[in-house]
mmCIF file of C-alpha atoms in Angstrom:
data_model
loop_
_atom_site.group_PDB
_atom_site.id
_atom_site.type_symbol
_atom_site.label_atom_id
_atom_site.label_comp_id
_atom_site.label_asym_id
_atom_site.label_seq_id
_atom_site.Cartn_x
_atom_site.Cartn_y
_atom_site.Cartn_z
ATOM 1 C CA MET R 1 42.728 -62.956 24.637
ATOM 2 C CA GLU R 2 44.219 -63.097 21.134
ATOM 3 C CA SER R 3 47.604 -61.397 20.972
ATOM 4 C CA CYS R 4 48.164 -58.235 18.965
ATOM 5 C CA GLN R 5 51.748 -57.541 17.920
ATOM 6 C CA ILE R 6 53.055 -54.037 18.592
ATOM 7 C CA VAL R 7 55.316 -52.948 15.745
ATOM 8 C CA ILE R 8 57.369 -49.817 15.072
ATOM 9 C CA PRO R 9 58.051 -49.174 11.372
ATOM 10 C CA SER R 10 61.365 -47.322 11.177
ATOM 11 C CA HIS R 11 63.687 -45.995 8.484
ATOM 12 C CA LYS R 12 67.143 -44.435 8.899
ATOM 13 C CA ARG R 13 66.602 -43.537 12.542
ATOM 14 C CA HIS R 14 68.653 -46.257 14.202
ATOM 15 C CA THR R 15 70.213 -43.773 16.655
ATOM 16 C CA ARG R 16 66.984 -41.936 17.457
ATOM 17 C CA VAL R 17 64.257 -44.496 18.201
ATOM 18 C CA LEU R 18 62.184 -43.191 21.120
ATOM 19 C CA THR R 19 59.091 -45.401 21.141
ATOM 20 C CA THR R 20 60.726 -48.563 22.502
ATOM 21 C CA SER R 21 61.004 -46.816 25.873
ATOM 22 C CA VAL R 22 57.305 -45.848 25.771
ATOM 23 C CA VAL R 23 55.727 -49.263 25.089
ATOM 24 C CA GLU R 24 57.170 -52.496 26.442
ATOM 25 C CA GLY R 25 58.059 -55.266 24.003
ATOM 26 C CA ALA R 26 57.522 -53.331 20.768
ATOM 27 C CA ILE R 27 59.143 -54.799 17.648
ATOM 28 C CA LEU R 28 61.230 -52.655 15.299
ATOM 29 C CA CYS R 29 60.513 -53.309 11.616
ATOM 30 C CA VAL R 30 63.282 -52.044 9.319
ATOM 31 C CA PRO R 31 64.696 -52.655 5.821
ATOM 32 C CA GLU R 32 67.117 -55.580 5.490
ATOM 33 C CA SER R 33 70.002 -53.284 4.541
ATOM 34 C CA GLN R 34 69.574 -51.288 7.780
ATOM 35 C CA GLU R 35 69.388 -54.274 10.128
ATOM 36 C CA LYS R 36 73.022 -54.110 11.276
ATOM 37 C CA ALA R 37 72.852 -50.430 12.199
ATOM 38 C CA TYR R 38 69.594 -50.906 14.109
ATOM 39 C CA ARG R 39 70.928 -53.927 16.026
ATOM 40 C CA LEU R 40 74.067 -52.033 17.036
ATOM 41 C CA CYS R 41 72.087 -49.090 18.363
ATOM 42 C CA ASN R 42 69.117 -51.026 19.772
ATOM 43 C CA PRO R 43 70.636 -54.252 21.169
ATOM 44 C CA ASN R 44 67.793 -54.986 23.607
ATOM 45 C CA ASP R 45 64.943 -54.662 21.129
ATOM 46 C CA GLU R 46 63.427 -57.277 18.842
ATOM 47 C CA ILE R 47 64.009 -56.447 15.177
ATOM 48 C CA VAL R 48 62.196 -57.853 12.147
ATOM 49 C CA THR R 49 63.335 -56.951 8.645
ATOM 50 C CA HIS R 50 61.403 -56.493 5.433
ATOM 51 C CA PRO R 51 62.823 -56.591 1.870
ATOM 52 C CA ASP R 52 64.521 -53.400 0.683
ATOM 53 C CA SER R 53 62.099 -53.436 -2.240
ATOM 54 C CA VAL R 54 59.345 -52.382 0.185
ATOM 55 C CA VAL R 55 59.817 -48.610 -0.103
ATOM 56 C CA GLY R 56 57.582 -45.980 1.473
ATOM 57 C CA LEU R 57 55.521 -46.089 4.661
ATOM 58 C CA ALA R 58 52.263 -47.189 3.013
ATOM 59 C CA ARG R 59 53.981 -50.180 1.401
ATOM 60 C CA LYS R 60 55.743 -50.925 4.692
ATOM 61 C CA ARG R 61 52.466 -50.843 6.622
ATOM 62 C CA ASP R 62 50.833 -53.144 4.088
ATOM 63 C CA TRP R 63 53.744 -55.584 4.443
ATOM 64 C CA ILE R 64 53.438 -55.413 8.240
ATOM 65 C CA ILE R 65 49.714 -56.222 8.451
ATOM 66 C CA ARG R 66 50.211 -59.209 6.141
ATOM 67 C CA HIS R 67 53.324 -60.452 7.937
ATOM 68 C CA PHE R 68 52.200 -60.022 11.562
ATOM 69 C CA GLY R 69 48.417 -60.414 11.380
ATOM 70 C CA SER R 70 46.699 -58.425 14.129
ATOM 71 C CA VAL R 71 49.040 -55.519 14.736
ATOM 72 C CA PHE R 72 49.261 -52.109 16.376
ATOM 73 C CA MET R 73 51.706 -49.776 14.616
ATOM 74 C CA LEU R 74 53.563 -46.936 16.311
ATOM 75 C CA ASP R 75 55.852 -44.298 14.828
ATOM 76 C CA ASP R 76 59.434 -44.428 16.063
ATOM 77 C CA ASP R 77 59.490 -40.855 17.421
ATOM 78 C CA ILE R 78 56.789 -41.101 20.081
ATOM 79 C CA LYS R 79 57.779 -39.516 23.382
ATOM 80 C CA ALA R 80 54.983 -40.654 25.709
ATOM 81 C CA PHE R 81 51.662 -42.436 26.142
ATOM 82 C CA ARG R 82 49.357 -40.244 28.231
ATOM 83 C CA ARG R 83 45.983 -40.178 29.940
ATOM 84 C CA LEU R 84 43.576 -37.373 29.126
ATOM 85 C CA TYR R 85 41.386 -37.843 32.200
ATOM 86 C CA THR R 86 43.690 -36.180 34.721
ATOM 87 C CA GLN R 87 43.168 -33.862 37.661
ATOM 88 C CA PRO R 88 45.269 -30.688 38.036
ATOM 89 C CA GLY R 89 48.789 -31.641 39.093
ATOM 90 C CA GLU R 90 48.217 -35.349 38.461
ATOM 91 C CA PRO R 91 50.845 -37.072 36.233
ATOM 92 C CA ALA R 92 49.501 -38.062 32.825
ATOM 93 C CA ASP R 93 52.229 -40.364 31.504
ATOM 94 C CA VAL R 94 51.537 -44.115 31.450
ATOM 95 C CA ASP R 95 54.433 -46.496 32.157
ATOM 96 C CA GLU R 96 55.640 -48.780 29.362
ATOM 97 C CA ARG R 97 54.211 -52.021 30.741
ATOM 98 C CA THR R 98 50.785 -50.519 31.358
ATOM 99 C CA ALA R 99 50.900 -48.972 27.883
ATOM 100 C CA ARG R 100 51.327 -52.425 26.371
ATOM 101 C CA GLU R 101 48.476 -53.830 28.464
ATOM 102 C CA ILE R 102 46.167 -50.989 27.400
ATOM 103 C CA ILE R 103 46.955 -51.593 23.724
ATOM 104 C CA GLN R 104 46.229 -55.313 24.081
ATOM 105 C CA ALA R 105 42.989 -54.679 25.987
ATOM 106 C CA THR R 106 41.888 -52.117 23.379
ATOM 107 C CA ALA R 107 42.594 -54.560 20.552
ATOM 108 C CA ASP R 108 40.516 -57.193 22.320
ATOM 109 C CA ALA R 109 37.645 -54.747 22.909
ATOM 110 C CA ALA R 110 37.698 -53.770 19.226
ATOM 111 C CA ARG R 111 37.650 -57.439 18.234
ATOM 112 C CA GLN R 112 34.666 -58.181 20.459
ATOM 113 C CA ALA R 113 32.826 -55.149 19.077
ATOM 114 C CA GLY R 114 33.392 -56.325 15.501
ATOM 115 C CA ALA R 115 35.779 -53.496 14.575
ATOM 116 C CA TYR R 116 38.960 -54.038 12.575
ATOM 117 C CA LEU R 117 40.558 -50.602 12.868
ATOM 118 C CA PHE R 118 41.319 -49.230 16.323
ATOM 119 C CA GLY R 119 43.279 -46.484 18.014
ATOM 120 C CA PHE R 120 43.264 -43.716 20.571
ATOM 121 C CA SER R 121 42.524 -40.006 20.799
ATOM 122 C CA SER R 122 43.870 -37.718 18.091
ATOM 123 C CA SER R 123 43.772 -34.718 20.450
ATOM 124 C CA PRO R 124 46.328 -34.071 23.219
ATOM 125 C CA THR R 125 44.042 -31.536 24.899
ATOM 126 C CA PRO R 126 42.239 -32.745 28.060
ATOM 127 C CA VAL R 127 39.351 -30.331 27.441
ATOM 128 C CA SER R 128 38.549 -32.251 24.253
ATOM 129 C CA TYR R 129 37.913 -35.440 26.239
ATOM 130 C CA ILE R 130 34.227 -36.221 26.760
ATOM 131 C CA SER R 131 33.994 -38.276 29.954
ATOM 132 C CA LEU R 132 30.496 -39.565 29.191
ATOM 133 C CA SER R 133 31.614 -40.852 25.767
ATOM 134 C CA PRO R 134 35.115 -42.315 26.147
ATOM 135 C CA ILE R 135 34.718 -44.747 23.226
ATOM 136 C CA GLN R 136 34.061 -43.547 19.674
ATOM 137 C CA LEU R 137 32.696 -45.952 17.056
ATOM 138 C CA SER R 138 33.210 -43.642 14.075
ATOM 139 C CA GLY R 139 35.877 -41.236 12.863
ATOM 140 C CA TYR R 140 39.509 -41.628 11.960
ATOM 141 C CA VAL R 141 42.787 -42.850 13.428
ATOM 142 C CA THR R 142 46.144 -41.090 13.557
ATOM 143 C CA GLY R 143 49.031 -42.348 11.469
ATOM 144 C CA CYS R 144 51.411 -42.391 14.430
ATOM 145 C CA ALA R 145 49.388 -44.975 16.374
ATOM 146 C CA HIS R 146 46.709 -47.297 15.032
ATOM 147 C CA GLY R 147 45.903 -50.982 14.815
ATOM 148 C CA VAL R 148 44.494 -53.336 12.200
ATOM 149 C CA LEU R 149 43.050 -56.734 13.153
ATOM 150 C CA THR R 150 43.102 -59.883 11.068
ATOM 151 C CA GLY R 151 40.104 -60.684 8.883
ATOM 152 C CA SER R 152 39.634 -57.150 7.605
ATOM 153 C CA ARG R 153 39.335 -55.933 4.020
ATOM 154 C CA LEU R 154 41.868 -53.209 4.751
ATOM 155 C CA TRP R 155 45.069 -52.510 2.829
ATOM 156 C CA TYR R 156 47.385 -49.564 2.201
ATOM 157 C CA SER R 157 47.568 -48.052 -1.259
ATOM 158 C CA PRO R 158 51.121 -47.760 -2.640
ATOM 159 C CA GLU R 159 50.010 -44.484 -4.243
ATOM 160 C CA ILE R 160 49.921 -42.823 -0.814
ATOM 161 C CA ARG R 161 53.197 -41.264 0.322
ATOM 162 C CA CYS R 162 52.271 -39.172 3.367
ATOM 163 C CA ASN R 163 48.666 -39.754 4.352
ATOM 164 C CA GLU R 164 48.240 -43.465 4.919
ATOM 165 C CA ASP R 165 46.148 -42.656 8.025
ATOM 166 C CA TYR R 166 43.597 -40.793 5.894
ATOM 167 C CA TRP R 167 43.603 -43.672 3.421
ATOM 168 C CA ILE R 168 43.030 -46.416 5.996
ATOM 169 C CA SER R 169 40.382 -44.380 7.854
ATOM 170 C CA CYS R 170 38.407 -43.739 4.658
ATOM 171 C CA LEU R 171 38.784 -47.322 3.484
ATOM 172 C CA ASN R 172 37.637 -48.628 6.866
ATOM 173 C CA ALA R 173 34.557 -46.367 6.758
ATOM 174 C CA TYR R 174 33.743 -47.751 3.318
ATOM 175 C CA GLU R 175 34.450 -51.429 4.035
ATOM 176 C CA HIS R 176 33.518 -51.828 7.710
ATOM 177 C CA ARG R 177 32.045 -48.501 8.929
ATOM 178 C CA LEU R 178 32.808 -49.345 12.554
ATOM 179 C CA ILE R 179 35.958 -48.125 14.287
ATOM 180 C CA TRP R 180 37.089 -48.454 17.916
ATOM 181 C CA LYS R 181 38.717 -45.375 19.467
ATOM 182 C CA ASP R 182 39.520 -45.161 23.150
ATOM 183 C CA THR R 183 39.725 -41.398 23.643
ATOM 184 C CA ARG R 184 40.973 -41.670 27.218
ATOM 185 C CA PHE R 185 44.564 -41.945 25.978
ATOM 186 C CA TYR R 186 46.828 -40.485 23.301
ATOM 187 C CA PHE R 187 50.361 -40.869 21.981
ATOM 188 C CA TYR R 188 52.537 -37.766 22.095
ATOM 189 C CA GLN R 189 55.067 -37.519 19.267
ATOM 190 C CA LYS R 190 57.469 -35.092 17.642
ATOM 191 C CA ASP R 191 56.490 -32.920 14.691
ATOM 192 C CA THR R 192 57.084 -35.406 11.866
ATOM 193 C CA PHE R 193 56.698 -32.799 9.121
ATOM 194 C CA VAL R 194 60.055 -31.302 10.122
ATOM 195 C CA ASN R 195 61.734 -34.331 11.699
ATOM 196 C CA SER R 196 64.576 -35.953 9.747
ATOM 197 C CA GLY R 197 64.630 -39.572 8.598
ATOM 198 C CA GLY R 198 61.560 -41.814 8.503
ATOM 199 C CA LEU R 199 58.566 -40.430 6.634
ATOM 200 C CA ALA R 200 60.123 -36.936 6.670
ATOM 201 C CA GLU R 201 62.435 -38.188 3.917
ATOM 202 C CA PHE R 202 59.434 -38.509 1.587
ATOM 203 C CA ARG R 203 57.077 -35.838 2.956
ATOM 204 C CA ASN R 204 57.019 -32.519 1.125
ATOM 205 C CA ILE R 205 54.374 -30.133 -0.227
ATOM 206 C CA ASP R 206 54.336 -31.805 -3.635
ATOM 207 C CA ALA R 207 53.719 -35.238 -2.099
ATOM 208 C CA GLU R 208 51.002 -33.817 0.167
ATOM 209 C CA GLU R 209 49.270 -32.252 -2.839
ATOM 210 C CA LYS R 210 49.384 -35.515 -4.805
ATOM 211 C CA ASP R 211 47.994 -37.438 -1.815
ATOM 212 C CA PHE R 212 45.183 -34.926 -1.468
ATOM 213 C CA ALA R 213 44.217 -35.262 -5.133
ATOM 214 C CA TYR R 214 44.409 -39.072 -4.974
ATOM 215 C CA LEU R 215 42.276 -39.300 -1.817
ATOM 216 C CA GLN R 216 39.630 -37.041 -3.344
ATOM 217 C CA ARG R 217 39.627 -39.096 -6.542
ATOM 218 C CA VAL R 218 39.116 -42.378 -4.668
ATOM 219 C CA PHE R 219 36.802 -41.333 -1.812
ATOM 220 C CA GLY R 220 35.188 -38.137 -3.086
ATOM 221 C CA ARG R 221 35.527 -34.374 -2.739
ATOM 222 C CA ASP R 222 32.810 -34.273 -0.079
ATOM 223 C CA VAL R 223 34.756 -36.670 2.142
ATOM 224 C CA VAL R 224 38.311 -35.310 1.840
ATOM 225 C CA THR R 225 38.508 -31.519 2.141
ATOM 226 C CA LEU R 226 41.149 -28.926 2.870
ATOM 227 C CA LYS R 227 41.459 -27.745 6.439
ATOM 228 C CA LYS R 228 40.764 -24.073 7.145
ATOM 229 C CA ALA R 229 42.702 -21.995 9.641
ATOM 230 C CA ARG R 230 40.593 -20.671 12.505
ATOM 231 C CA GLY R 231 41.134 -17.381 14.267
ATOM 232 C CA LYS R 232 44.827 -16.653 14.680
ATOM 233 C CA ALA R 233 45.846 -20.238 14.000
ATOM 234 C CA THR R 234 48.032 -20.951 10.980
ATOM 235 C CA LEU R 235 48.388 -24.151 8.971
ATOM 236 C CA LYS R 236 51.736 -25.931 8.677
ATOM 237 C CA HIS R 237 51.238 -26.380 4.948
ATOM 238 C CA PRO R 238 48.444 -25.680 2.423
ATOM 239 C CA PHE R 239 47.369 -29.323 1.994
ATOM 240 C CA GLN R 240 46.354 -30.156 5.534
ATOM 241 C CA LYS R 241 43.161 -32.174 5.230
ATOM 242 C CA THR R 242 40.005 -32.944 7.144
ATOM 243 C CA LEU R 243 37.717 -35.943 6.782
ATOM 244 C CA LYS R 244 33.938 -35.766 6.688
ATOM 245 C CA LEU R 245 33.118 -39.449 6.862
ATOM 246 C CA PRO R 246 29.468 -40.166 6.034
ATOM 247 C CA PHE R 247 29.073 -42.829 8.735
#
């Protein structure tokens, strides 16, 4: 089985990295100027640095897929890796070693299927899990947890500031069509729109609006649309998007 590196892009959160306790052997990827702080606060974790000139998460992700090859990227504020197929009262959390094994097995399954982009469920709700269709071959991946395998035609646009998951999902649909999503599991993370450090440093309504306009310009207004609130639900901000991929 070809190895897939598990990498955590991080920025100015050296005292608050959660994900290294969720997945065994994950590598922290940080700017060169922040290396000392990260090593002091995370002495047991492997750390790889990128040039300080690589600014923004999309540019960082693009650097990562070119530096590491086949890679699965995780946000640094993930609290747990969980199963969706649970019985009442049954624990859902997956231990860190098993989490790593599941990621590696999923990467290998995607590779054998001919997919280059892979991930897990985007919904934390067990009722959304369809037991007769645990694997999805179309759709999108979440920004907090997704993988890109070597040999793809995928890259991350430096124009994207907040929505690199929308970008890579649309680009994958255009270039490769096939995706590999194991919906039996999902990564539970904090609300990154209000979290400090990391992408929260760059995420604001203006950036979300610019991303929305850019995604529509590149992939089309029929593909990238604004999300509508349903019932009593409210949106976190006016530029929450949905994807209507044609494949």
